[in-house]
Every structure is written in structure tokens, then in C-alpha cells.
Amino acid sequence: MERIDLSPGKYSVHRDVLDELGLEEVAQKRMWSTKPTVGEKVKESLRCSVPTLKHRLLTWIPVLSWLPKYSFRENILGDIVSGCSVGIMHLPQGMAYALLASLRPIYGLYTSLFPVLIYVIFGTSRHISIGTFAVISIMVGSVTERMAPDEAFIFNGTNNSLTVDLDARDAYRVQIACSVTLLSGLFQILLGVVRFGFVATYLSEPLVRAYTTGAACHVCVSQLKYLFGVKPARFTGPLSLIYTVVDICRLLPQTKVPELVVSLVALAVLIVVKEINACYSKKLPMPIPIELIVVIGATTIAHFCGLREDYLLDVVGEIPSGLKAPRTPEITFFSQIIGDAIAMAIVSYAITISLGKTFGLKYGYKVDSNQELVALGLSNSVGSFFQCYAVTASLSRSLVQESTGGKTQVAGVISSLLVLVMVIKMGSLFEDLPKAVLSTIVFVNLKGMFRQFKDVPLLWKTDKVDLLVWLVTFISTVLLNLDLGLAVSVGFSMLTFIFKTQLPHYSILGNVPGTDLYLDTEAYKQAKEIPGIKIFRSAATICFTNAELFLEAFQEKSGVDVRKLQMEKKKRAKQEKMAKKEKDALDYFSNSTNSFKVPKPNKEKNLSKDVAIFLTNASSNGHVNSAYQYDTTISETDSGCHGEDSLTHDSHKDEKVGGTCKAVTHSIILDISTTGFVDTVTVKMLKNIFGDFADVDLDIYLAGCQACVVEQLEKAAFFESIPKSRLFVSVHDAVLHILGKLGQTKIVLDDCDTQM
């Protein structure tokens, strides 16, 4: 084998045509390695040595690998600034998102403390900020409100008035939230331990973005009651979002003006300052902590102006100081919340891993998808014992942590310390904070999610299938709620994947003159079919789901219907057998003419009608009537294919008809270079193709088979009936072999159509 460089940008390779046997000899093929059995893998995993123990310890507890190497000189300043910035965001967002979970604000602060510290120890991403998030909070809230509605805690108060026992209700909701968080975390740990982190790949980016956009609509609607100061009825099940909006519109005449004024003022301030932060992000050392400023300002005004007493403003209420002792979540709720826990586990992990991998690619470090599952699961599981609810990565806080100079998860430790100080010493200062202000913080932070509507025109231009996934996910999430919406979205996304594998692009390949390139004849004008040779390729792996479709497309694209060819061959053989009988009868009676008189056909009972007619003509005219002689020039139009003589290798020469060039197909090449694996259905189909086409004297060749596929074919005993000489390294090798077999020394491509 020799390679000669002719000039820059060009190359010339001289080598022999290689089939699979030739490739094994030239490339010195190795014996297929035997993979270890399950038992051997278990034994290997149970073996313990110091290097193995150290490796596993560093894998399961990543903080031990990066913390000893931490560079204070390079990282500490950025991590402190970043941690303070994120901690300041944690305070208002934690309290605000707790309302989405239908819990008191203090539990949002707990959720911004304990899970963050757990992720610092077990997480592999250096830039994401774990904690409360609007989508997960609303998912928790849907569970707590469903299982602990206000109606279940009504009792007779003073003057026989019906009153809701808020303390009992909130305590019960905390138990439910902790239980669903624990179960969600256990699911994530289990998936991480069994190395199931790839499940996130089945949640495509359009699906995740559409789902979070739909969830943002639920978040937005859930906060309208605080903005307007109304109390709509609680709706559950499909279309509950629509019913809630209708009910809020019905209650608009009862809007509390003080609540609305506070909401509008807070919204205006937040929007203006956040736009300033966005415009001058490169000039500001850190974003203006407008959320914290608004919280402090609103609390101060509400306290000193007596808004709670004079205008009956709905405020946060009592915020206990200090930390609570750990408490085991109630496992009796598991049977009622298992579906919600699975949905939370999947969604929270999908958001976390997508953000983590984004920052990992940007800064050049690896984010382990399986370890992220374990870290997130431990954050949820351990946090549930400290009255925390489910967490995930926050896009807004993660961007702040990265943009303010955060280099490692030490920033998470700093933010947690800031929240800890708030919980222990300063929580009670925010008891007069209006809930309407927290709602406006939620509204403003949904801006990024609503921007995802821009995906629609982009997907319209790039990929209609992804657009369909986006729209179905968004609509099902909005109309069917978060749990059913996710199930429908994943199911529809999987259906689109199945349809893509079921309906791949099939093509007939042609040669680009002067090259060894074989391209789709429909896509490239210069790609010309080689007379007598059909080259067929599927754009997807051939497997049991599309094997039958592959065969149908192959027959349609190539114009070769093997069943018709087989029927025509049988019909031909039958006609030739009949013609032979007639010829034998003719010879017999011709030799006997002088010895006896030819009987009339209508009196001959032992001869067939055709022979009788033949005898009549022979006796009267002395020759065979051509009307009853087999016509060897049956046209393709009449029969659907050429005769058997046209199916042999001697009929490859072109036939000029009407100034055009026609060539009969004598060889077919299946390009299976895109096939990554074969199953038993595929092997059986390929065997049938070889056998059926051999019956009609058509040669079949395989080209571009990958080594792993060759191994699978060998194990399936494919080469016991099909010689390896029918398998070639490339399409060009197969073409050269066929042309050499036919005596052609070079490829000559004219403007002609190759057909059967």
C-alpha cells in the first residue's frame, strides 16, 4: 500500500481492492476481545487496594480532590465577592420561592442553607448555585396544596365563624414537602449509583426549555393573588391554570388597592434597576442587589407606617430565629407522592446538569453526570431532615456567581454563611415584609424564562420537529399541570425519536467523476450512477424497528422488486418447459409423417390444445405457427422485468435505445457504513436479501461495515452462508471489484440511467 502526495490539498493512494478477507490480512486483524462477565466485574469491584480506595474516595467525594489544591491567592477574592453576591440573592429569593411551595418564608431560607453545603462537598460543578428555584418550588407547592388544602383545617372560631388553623396547616405542609423531597433525593441517589446519569439526554433542550416556560406560567398565575390581594378558589387537575385565571378575573373588582400599589411600585423599581444591571454589567464590579434593597425598604416602610394595621396588608408574619433540630420526614406519604417525586427528580436534575455542563465546557473542566445525580440526591435527602424542600440549580444565581468572579464552590460556602447569619440573628426583622413584594421578586426573576418564547421562531427556521416538541411540551404543561405535562412531553419526545429512526433518509449513490466519492444522486448533480450497479444507503442504523421499511425503500429506490423477478423466473421456466414439450412433440410427429397420417386435432384426446393446434399448422403449412411460439423478446413494460438472460453477468453491456443509454442492473451494493449495530432481525433480513437476489442472478455486496458490526455478524453466523469476499472496505472497493469482474478496466460514466 503506497501513498503519494501530489500537491498541497490533494493526495493519491495506490492500493489493492480490499474485501473483508483482504483487510484482515493487510491490517492484521486482532481476535475479538472477550468482555468480562458480570461475575468478573463484581469480583473486580470488590477488590480493595490503596490506589483503588483513593480513586473511589475522590470520585464519590470530589471536594477532597480540589480543596487541597485550592489556590487562595488566585481564587479567594473572587469567591468571597461571588459568595456575598449570591448570598444576598438567596435571602429574598428563598423567602419568595417558599411562598410558591405554599410554605412559610423561613423554610426557603433553610433550603438556601443546608443543601448548598452538601453540594459543595459532593458536586462537580464549580459555578452553579444550588438552592430554591421557581419551577421546583411550584412543583412542591402543587403537592402540598393538593394534600393539605385549607378546607381540611377549618374550625369554628369565635362567634361561630369558620377559621383556618394556619399553624396546623403549615406544619402538615412542611411534613409533606420534606417527604416528597426525601423521596425525590432517594430516586436521584439510586440513579446515580447505578450510573444512570445519561437519562438526562432523553430530555432534549427544547423539551426542558418549553417545560420551564410552561412552569413559569404556573408560577406567574400563582402569584397574582398576592399582587391583587384577592383569594381565588383552589383548583386541581387538568385546566386548573385556566380556571384559576378566570376566577382571579372574576375577583378583580375586589382588588385591595394598597396591595396593588405596593406591587406596582416594587415592580417598577425592580425592573428599572435590573435593566441598569444588564446594560452596565461589564462596568459594575457586582450587580446592584436591588432585591435585597427592595426587601429592606418595603419592610421598613411597612413597619414604621403601620401598613399592616391600617390597611390590612398581607405580610410574611413570624419568622423564628435559630435552626431547628433534625427531624425524620414522614415515609407514610410515599405512596401518594411517588409520581411527583419522580417528576421533581428528573426536572431538577435536567436543569442542574444542563447548567453544569454549560459552565464546564466554557471553563474546561469535566462535570460528571452520575456524580451530579448523587450530589443533588444527597442535597435533597439530607436537606429534608432539616425542613428543606427540593432544590436545583438557579440560572440567575449561577450567572451572578460566574460573572462576579466565582472560581470554585467556596463561593457556595460564603453564601451559606451569609444565609446562616440571617436565619440566626436577623430573620425576625423581616416579619413586616409584604408578601406582595416577594411576589414581585418572583415575577421579575421569571423574565429569563419568558424570553424562551424566542425559541419558537428560531426552531421554525431550523428544525420543525423540535418546534413541535417545544409546542406540545409547553401546551401540555400549561393545560395538564406539571406532573402530567412532563409525562406527555417525554412520551411525545420519544415518539418523535422513534419516527426519526423509522423514517430515515434513503438514497441511491452515484460516483463523482474523477474521484472515489459516492454521493446522493438527488442531492448532487455531478453524482452519476454507474451503469449496471445500484448503490443503496440508509442514513440510520438498520434494526428491528426499521428493517422492513429498509427493504421496502431499497426496492422502491433501486427499482428492483425481487418478488416479481422470482415470479417472472418461475413463469419463464414454466413457459420454457412447455415450449420444450411442444418442440419434442414437433420432432416426434415430423419424423413420423411418412409412416402414418396426422390425426385431426379435434379428434386427438391425448394431446394438449396447443400441441393440437401446432400439429394442424405443421401438417398444413410445414412449419410452426409463430403465434404459438414462445416470444423471447418479452418487453420490460409487459413483464415488469427482463428475462433471465438479462439477469446474468453477460448482459452488462449497454443497449442503445432511441439515442439514450440503458443498462440492466447486475450488481447491488448496500452501503451500511451508518449502521452502528445489528440485531437478529437485521442479520436475518440481510441473509434473505442475499438468498433472494441470488435466485434471480443478482450479485449483492456490503460496503463500509464497521468492525463492531463485523464482530456481531460473525457471532450471528452470518458468514457461514455469505462469504466475506462479499464484504468490502468501502463502496469504491466494491465498485472496482465488480467492474474488474466484468472486464472493465476503468469507470466510464455517460449521461445514462441505470435501471432493471
CSV table of N, CA and C in Angstrom, one decimal, residues 575-690:
chain,number,residue,atom,x,y,z
A,575,GLN,N,-42.8,-21.6,-19.0
A,575,GLN,CA,-43.0,-21.4,-20.4
A,575,GLN,C,-42.0,-22.2,-21.3
A,576,GLU,N,-40.7,-22.2,-20.8
A,576,GLU,CA,-39.7,-22.9,-21.5
A,576,GLU,C,-39.9,-24.4,-21.4
A,577,LYS,N,-40.4,-24.8,-20.3
A,577,LYS,CA,-40.7,-26.3,-20.2
A,577,LYS,C,-41.8,-26.7,-21.2
A,578,MET,N,-42.8,-25.8,-21.3
A,578,MET,CA,-43.9,-26.0,-22.2
A,578,MET,C,-43.4,-26.0,-23.7
A,579,ALA,N,-42.6,-25.0,-23.9
A,579,ALA,CA,-42.0,-24.9,-25.3
A,579,ALA,C,-41.2,-26.1,-25.6
A,580,LYS,N,-40.5,-26.6,-24.7
A,580,LYS,CA,-39.6,-27.8,-24.9
A,580,LYS,C,-40.5,-29.0,-25.2
A,581,LYS,N,-41.6,-29.2,-24.5
A,581,LYS,CA,-42.6,-30.3,-24.7
A,581,LYS,C,-43.1,-30.2,-26.2
A,582,GLU,N,-43.5,-28.9,-26.6
A,582,GLU,CA,-44.0,-28.7,-27.9
A,582,GLU,C,-43.0,-29.1,-29.0
A,583,LYS,N,-41.7,-28.7,-28.7
A,583,LYS,CA,-40.7,-28.9,-29.6
A,583,LYS,C,-40.4,-30.4,-29.8
A,584,ASP,N,-40.5,-31.2,-28.6
A,584,ASP,CA,-40.3,-32.6,-28.7
A,584,ASP,C,-41.4,-33.3,-29.4
A,585,ALA,N,-42.6,-32.7,-29.2
A,585,ALA,CA,-43.8,-33.3,-29.9
A,585,ALA,C,-43.7,-33.0,-31.4
A,586,LEU,N,-43.2,-31.8,-31.8
A,586,LEU,CA,-43.0,-31.5,-33.2
A,586,LEU,C,-42.0,-32.4,-33.8
A,587,ASP,N,-40.8,-32.6,-33.1
A,587,ASP,CA,-39.8,-33.5,-33.7
A,587,ASP,C,-40.4,-35.0,-33.9
A,588,TYR,N,-41.2,-35.4,-32.9
A,588,TYR,CA,-41.7,-36.7,-32.9
A,588,TYR,C,-42.6,-36.9,-34.1
A,589,PHE,N,-43.6,-36.0,-34.3
A,589,PHE,CA,-44.5,-36.1,-35.3
A,589,PHE,C,-43.9,-35.8,-36.7
A,590,SER,N,-42.9,-35.0,-36.7
A,590,SER,CA,-42.3,-34.7,-38.0
A,590,SER,C,-41.6,-35.9,-38.6
A,591,ASN,N,-40.9,-36.6,-37.7
A,591,ASN,CA,-40.2,-37.9,-38.1
A,591,ASN,C,-41.2,-39.0,-38.4
A,592,SER,N,-42.4,-38.9,-37.9
A,592,SER,CA,-43.4,-39.9,-38.2
A,592,SER,C,-44.4,-39.6,-39.3
A,593,THR,N,-44.1,-38.5,-40.1
A,593,THR,CA,-45.1,-38.1,-41.1
A,593,THR,C,-45.3,-39.2,-42.2
A,594,ASN,N,-44.2,-39.8,-42.6
A,594,ASN,CA,-44.2,-40.7,-43.7
A,594,ASN,C,-44.8,-42.0,-43.3
A,595,SER,N,-44.9,-42.3,-42.1
A,595,SER,CA,-45.4,-43.7,-41.6
A,595,SER,C,-46.8,-43.7,-41.2
A,596,PHE,N,-47.4,-42.5,-40.9
A,596,PHE,CA,-48.8,-42.5,-40.5
A,596,PHE,C,-49.4,-41.1,-40.8
A,597,LYS,N,-50.7,-41.1,-40.9
A,597,LYS,CA,-51.4,-39.8,-41.2
A,597,LYS,C,-51.6,-39.1,-39.9
A,598,VAL,N,-51.3,-37.8,-40.0
A,598,VAL,CA,-51.5,-36.9,-38.8
A,598,VAL,C,-53.0,-36.8,-38.5
A,599,PRO,N,-53.4,-37.2,-37.3
A,599,PRO,CA,-54.8,-37.1,-36.9
A,599,PRO,C,-55.2,-35.6,-36.8
A,600,LYS,N,-56.5,-35.4,-37.0
A,600,LYS,CA,-57.0,-34.0,-36.8
A,600,LYS,C,-57.0,-33.7,-35.3
A,601,PRO,N,-56.8,-32.4,-35.0
A,601,PRO,CA,-56.7,-32.0,-33.6
A,601,PRO,C,-57.9,-32.2,-32.8
A,602,ASN,N,-59.1,-32.0,-33.4
A,602,ASN,CA,-60.3,-32.2,-32.6
A,602,ASN,C,-60.7,-33.6,-32.3
A,603,LYS,N,-59.9,-34.5,-32.9
A,603,LYS,CA,-60.1,-35.9,-32.6
A,603,LYS,C,-59.0,-36.5,-31.7
A,604,GLU,N,-58.0,-35.7,-31.4
A,604,GLU,CA,-56.9,-36.2,-30.6
A,604,GLU,C,-57.2,-35.9,-29.1
A,605,LYS,N,-57.4,-36.9,-28.3
A,605,LYS,CA,-57.8,-36.7,-27.0
A,605,LYS,C,-56.6,-36.6,-26.0
A,606,ASN,N,-55.4,-37.2,-26.5
A,606,ASN,CA,-54.3,-37.3,-25.6
A,606,ASN,C,-53.3,-36.1,-25.7
A,607,LEU,N,-53.6,-35.2,-26.6
A,607,LEU,CA,-52.7,-34.1,-26.8
A,607,LEU,C,-53.3,-32.8,-26.3
A,608,SER,N,-52.4,-31.9,-25.9
A,608,SER,CA,-52.9,-30.6,-25.4
A,608,SER,C,-53.4,-29.8,-26.5
A,609,LYS,N,-54.2,-28.7,-26.2
A,609,LYS,CA,-54.7,-27.9,-27.2
A,609,LYS,C,-53.7,-27.2,-28.0
A,610,ASP,N,-52.6,-26.7,-27.3
A,610,ASP,CA,-51.5,-26.0,-28.0
A,610,ASP,C,-50.8,-27.0,-29.0
A,611,VAL,N,-50.6,-28.2,-28.5
A,611,VAL,CA,-49.9,-29.2,-29.4
A,611,VAL,C,-50.8,-29.5,-30.6
A,612,ALA,N,-52.1,-29.6,-30.3
A,612,ALA,CA,-53.0,-29.9,-31.4
A,612,ALA,C,-53.0,-28.9,-32.5
A,613,ILE,N,-53.1,-27.6,-32.0
A,613,ILE,CA,-53.0,-26.5,-33.0
A,613,ILE,C,-51.7,-26.5,-33.8
A,614,PHE,N,-50.6,-26.8,-33.0
A,614,PHE,CA,-49.3,-26.9,-33.6
A,614,PHE,C,-49.3,-28.0,-34.7
A,615,LEU,N,-49.9,-29.1,-34.4
A,615,LEU,CA,-49.9,-30.2,-35.4
A,615,LEU,C,-50.7,-29.9,-36.6
A,616,THR,N,-51.8,-29.2,-36.4
A,616,THR,CA,-52.6,-28.7,-37.6
A,616,THR,C,-51.8,-27.8,-38.5
A,617,ASN,N,-51.1,-26.9,-37.9
A,617,ASN,CA,-50.3,-26.0,-38.7
A,617,ASN,C,-49.2,-26.7,-39.3
A,618,ALA,N,-48.6,-27.6,-38.6
A,618,ALA,CA,-47.4,-28.3,-39.1
A,618,ALA,C,-47.8,-29.2,-40.4
A,619,SER,N,-49.0,-29.8,-40.3
A,619,SER,CA,-49.4,-30.6,-41.4
A,619,SER,C,-49.9,-29.8,-42.6
A,620,SER,N,-50.4,-28.6,-42.3
A,620,SER,CA,-51.0,-27.9,-43.4
A,620,SER,C,-49.9,-27.0,-44.1
A,621,ASN,N,-49.0,-26.4,-43.2
A,621,ASN,CA,-48.0,-25.4,-43.7
A,621,ASN,C,-46.6,-25.9,-43.7
A,622,GLY,N,-46.3,-26.9,-42.9
A,622,GLY,CA,-45.0,-27.5,-42.9
A,622,GLY,C,-44.1,-26.7,-42.0
A,623,HIS,N,-44.6,-25.7,-41.1
A,623,HIS,CA,-43.7,-25.0,-40.1
A,623,HIS,C,-44.6,-24.6,-38.9
A,624,VAL,N,-43.9,-24.2,-37.9
A,624,VAL,CA,-44.5,-23.8,-36.6
A,624,VAL,C,-45.2,-22.5,-36.8
A,625,ASN,N,-46.4,-22.3,-36.3
A,625,ASN,CA,-47.1,-21.1,-36.3
A,625,ASN,C,-46.5,-20.2,-35.2
A,626,SER,N,-46.0,-19.0,-35.6
A,626,SER,CA,-45.3,-18.2,-34.7
A,626,SER,C,-46.2,-17.6,-33.6
A,627,ALA,N,-47.5,-17.6,-33.8
A,627,ALA,CA,-48.4,-17.1,-32.8
A,627,ALA,C,-48.4,-17.9,-31.5
A,628,TYR,N,-47.9,-19.1,-31.7
A,628,TYR,CA,-47.9,-20.0,-30.5
A,628,TYR,C,-46.5,-20.4,-30.1
A,629,GLN,N,-45.6,-19.7,-30.7
A,629,GLN,CA,-44.2,-20.0,-30.3
A,629,GLN,C,-43.8,-19.0,-29.2
A,630,TYR,N,-43.0,-19.4,-28.2
A,630,TYR,CA,-42.6,-18.6,-27.1
A,630,TYR,C,-41.8,-17.4,-27.6
A,631,ASP,N,-42.2,-16.2,-27.2
A,631,ASP,CA,-41.6,-15.0,-27.6
A,631,ASP,C,-40.4,-14.6,-26.6
A,632,THR,N,-39.2,-14.7,-27.1
A,632,THR,CA,-38.0,-14.4,-26.2
A,632,THR,C,-37.8,-12.9,-26.1
A,633,THR,N,-38.6,-12.1,-26.6
A,633,THR,CA,-38.4,-10.6,-26.5
A,633,THR,C,-39.5,-10.0,-25.7
A,634,ILE,N,-39.9,-10.6,-24.6
A,634,ILE,CA,-40.9,-10.0,-23.7
A,634,ILE,C,-40.4,-8.7,-23.2
A,635,SER,N,-41.2,-7.7,-23.4
A,635,SER,CA,-40.7,-6.3,-23.0
A,635,SER,C,-40.8,-6.1,-21.5
A,636,GLU,N,-39.9,-5.2,-21.1
A,636,GLU,CA,-39.9,-4.8,-19.6
A,636,GLU,C,-41.3,-4.3,-19.2
A,637,THR,N,-41.9,-3.5,-20.1
A,637,THR,CA,-43.2,-2.9,-19.8
A,637,THR,C,-44.2,-4.0,-19.5
A,638,ASP,N,-44.2,-5.0,-20.3
A,638,ASP,CA,-45.2,-6.1,-20.2
A,638,ASP,C,-45.0,-7.0,-19.0
A,639,SER,N,-43.7,-7.3,-18.8
A,639,SER,CA,-43.5,-8.3,-17.7
A,639,SER,C,-43.0,-7.7,-16.4
A,640,GLY,N,-42.6,-6.5,-16.4
A,640,GLY,CA,-42.1,-5.9,-15.2
A,640,GLY,C,-40.7,-6.1,-15.0
A,641,CYS,N,-40.0,-6.9,-15.8
A,641,CYS,CA,-38.6,-7.1,-15.7
A,641,CYS,C,-38.0,-7.8,-16.9
A,642,HIS,N,-36.8,-7.8,-17.0
A,642,HIS,CA,-36.1,-8.5,-18.2
A,642,HIS,C,-36.2,-10.0,-18.0
A,643,GLY,N,-35.9,-10.7,-19.0
A,643,GLY,CA,-35.9,-12.1,-19.0
A,643,GLY,C,-34.7,-12.6,-18.2
A,644,GLU,N,-34.6,-13.9,-18.0
A,644,GLU,CA,-33.5,-14.5,-17.3
A,644,GLU,C,-32.1,-14.2,-17.9
A,645,ASP,N,-32.1,-14.1,-19.2
A,645,ASP,CA,-30.8,-13.8,-19.9
A,645,ASP,C,-30.3,-12.4,-19.5
A,646,SER,N,-31.2,-11.5,-19.2
A,646,SER,CA,-30.8,-10.2,-18.9
A,646,SER,C,-30.4,-10.1,-17.4
A,647,LEU,N,-30.5,-11.1,-16.7
A,647,LEU,CA,-30.1,-11.1,-15.3
A,647,LEU,C,-28.8,-11.7,-15.1
A,648,THR,N,-28.1,-12.2,-16.1
A,648,THR,CA,-26.8,-12.8,-16.0
A,648,THR,C,-25.8,-11.8,-16.1
A,649,HIS,N,-24.6,-12.2,-15.7
A,649,HIS,CA,-23.4,-11.2,-15.8
A,649,HIS,C,-23.0,-10.9,-17.2
A,650,ASP,N,-23.5,-11.6,-18.2
A,650,ASP,CA,-23.0,-11.4,-19.6
A,650,ASP,C,-23.9,-10.2,-20.2
A,651,SER,N,-24.8,-9.7,-19.5
A,651,SER,CA,-25.7,-8.7,-20.1
A,651,SER,C,-25.5,-7.4,-19.5
A,652,HIS,N,-24.2,-7.1,-19.1
A,652,HIS,CA,-23.9,-5.8,-18.6
A,652,HIS,C,-23.7,-4.7,-19.6
A,653,LYS,N,-23.6,-5.1,-20.8
A,653,LYS,CA,-23.3,-4.1,-21.9
A,653,LYS,C,-24.5,-3.2,-22.1
A,654,ASP,N,-24.2,-2.0,-22.5
A,654,ASP,CA,-25.2,-1.0,-22.7
A,654,ASP,C,-26.0,-1.3,-24.0
A,655,GLU,N,-27.3,-1.0,-24.0
A,655,GLU,CA,-28.2,-1.2,-25.1
A,655,GLU,C,-28.7,0.2,-25.5
A,656,LYS,N,-28.4,0.6,-26.7
A,656,LYS,CA,-28.8,1.9,-27.2
A,656,LYS,C,-30.2,1.8,-27.7
A,657,VAL,N,-31.1,2.7,-27.1
A,657,VAL,CA,-32.5,2.7,-27.5
A,657,VAL,C,-32.9,4.2,-27.6
A,658,GLY,N,-33.2,4.6,-28.9
A,658,GLY,CA,-33.7,5.9,-29.1
A,658,GLY,C,-32.7,7.0,-28.7
A,659,GLY,N,-31.5,6.8,-28.9
A,659,GLY,CA,-30.4,7.8,-28.5
A,659,GLY,C,-30.1,7.9,-27.1
A,660,THR,N,-30.7,7.1,-26.2
A,660,THR,CA,-30.4,7.1,-24.8
A,660,THR,C,-29.7,5.8,-24.4
A,661,CYS,N,-29.1,5.8,-23.2
A,661,CYS,CA,-28.3,4.7,-22.8
A,661,CYS,C,-29.1,4.0,-21.7
A,662,LYS,N,-29.3,2.7,-21.8
A,662,LYS,CA,-29.9,1.9,-20.8
A,662,LYS,C,-29.0,0.7,-20.4
A,663,ALA,N,-29.0,0.4,-19.1
A,663,ALA,CA,-28.1,-0.7,-18.7
A,663,ALA,C,-28.9,-1.5,-17.7
A,664,VAL,N,-28.9,-2.8,-17.8
A,664,VAL,CA,-29.6,-3.7,-16.8
A,664,VAL,C,-28.8,-3.8,-15.6
A,665,THR,N,-29.5,-3.9,-14.5
A,665,THR,CA,-28.8,-4.0,-13.2
A,665,THR,C,-28.3,-5.4,-13.0
A,666,HIS,N,-27.0,-5.5,-12.7
A,666,HIS,CA,-26.4,-6.9,-12.5
A,666,HIS,C,-25.8,-7.0,-11.1
A,667,SER,N,-25.6,-5.8,-10.4
A,667,SER,CA,-24.9,-5.9,-9.1
A,667,SER,C,-25.5,-4.8,-8.2
A,668,ILE,N,-25.7,-5.1,-6.9
A,668,ILE,CA,-26.2,-4.1,-6.0
A,668,ILE,C,-25.2,-4.1,-4.8
A,669,ILE,N,-25.0,-2.8,-4.3
A,669,ILE,CA,-24.1,-2.6,-3.2
A,669,ILE,C,-24.9,-1.9,-2.1
A,670,LEU,N,-24.9,-2.5,-0.9
A,670,LEU,CA,-25.5,-1.9,0.3
A,670,LEU,C,-24.5,-1.2,1.1
A,671,ASP,N,-24.5,0.1,1.1
A,671,ASP,CA,-23.6,0.9,2.0
A,671,ASP,C,-24.2,0.9,3.4
A,672,ILE,N,-23.6,0.2,4.3
A,672,ILE,CA,-24.1,0.1,5.7
A,672,ILE,C,-23.1,0.8,6.7
A,673,SER,N,-22.4,1.8,6.1
A,673,SER,CA,-21.4,2.5,7.0
A,673,SER,C,-22.0,3.3,8.1
A,674,THR,N,-23.3,3.6,8.0
A,674,THR,CA,-24.0,4.3,9.0
A,674,THR,C,-24.6,3.4,10.1
A,675,THR,N,-24.5,2.1,9.9
A,675,THR,CA,-25.1,1.2,10.9
A,675,THR,C,-24.1,0.9,12.0
A,676,GLY,N,-24.5,1.2,13.2
A,676,GLY,CA,-23.6,1.1,14.4
A,676,GLY,C,-23.7,-0.3,15.1
A,677,PHE,N,-24.8,-1.0,14.8
A,677,PHE,CA,-25.0,-2.3,15.4
A,677,PHE,C,-26.0,-3.1,14.6
A,678,VAL,N,-26.1,-4.4,14.7
A,678,VAL,CA,-27.1,-5.2,14.0
A,678,VAL,C,-27.7,-6.1,15.1
A,679,ASP,N,-29.0,-6.4,14.9
A,679,ASP,CA,-29.7,-7.3,15.8
A,679,ASP,C,-30.0,-8.5,14.9
A,680,THR,N,-30.7,-9.5,15.6
A,680,THR,CA,-31.0,-10.7,14.9
A,680,THR,C,-32.0,-10.5,13.7
A,681,VAL,N,-32.9,-9.5,13.8
A,681,VAL,CA,-33.8,-9.2,12.7
A,681,VAL,C,-33.0,-8.7,11.5
A,682,THR,N,-32.0,-7.8,11.8
A,682,THR,CA,-31.2,-7.3,10.7
A,682,THR,C,-30.4,-8.3,10.0
A,683,VAL,N,-29.8,-9.2,10.8
A,683,VAL,CA,-29.0,-10.3,10.2
A,683,VAL,C,-29.9,-11.2,9.4
A,684,LYS,N,-31.0,-11.5,9.8
A,684,LYS,CA,-31.9,-12.4,9.1
A,684,LYS,C,-32.4,-11.7,7.8
A,685,MET,N,-32.6,-10.4,7.8
A,685,MET,CA,-33.0,-9.7,6.6
A,685,MET,C,-31.9,-9.7,5.6
A,686,LEU,N,-30.7,-9.4,6.1
A,686,LEU,CA,-29.5,-9.4,5.1
A,686,LEU,C,-29.3,-10.8,4.5
A,687,LYS,N,-29.5,-11.8,5.3
A,687,LYS,CA,-29.4,-13.2,4.7
A,687,LYS,C,-30.5,-13.4,3.7
A,688,ASN,N,-31.7,-13.0,3.9
A,688,ASN,CA,-32.8,-13.1,3.0
A,688,ASN,C,-32.5,-12.4,1.7
A,689,ILE,N,-31.9,-11.2,1.8
A,689,ILE,CA,-31.6,-10.4,0.7
A,689,ILE,C,-30.6,-11.1,-0.2
A,690,PHE,N,-29.5,-11.6,0.4
A,690,PHE,CA,-28.5,-12.3,-0.3
A,690,PHE,C,-29.1,-13.6,-1.0
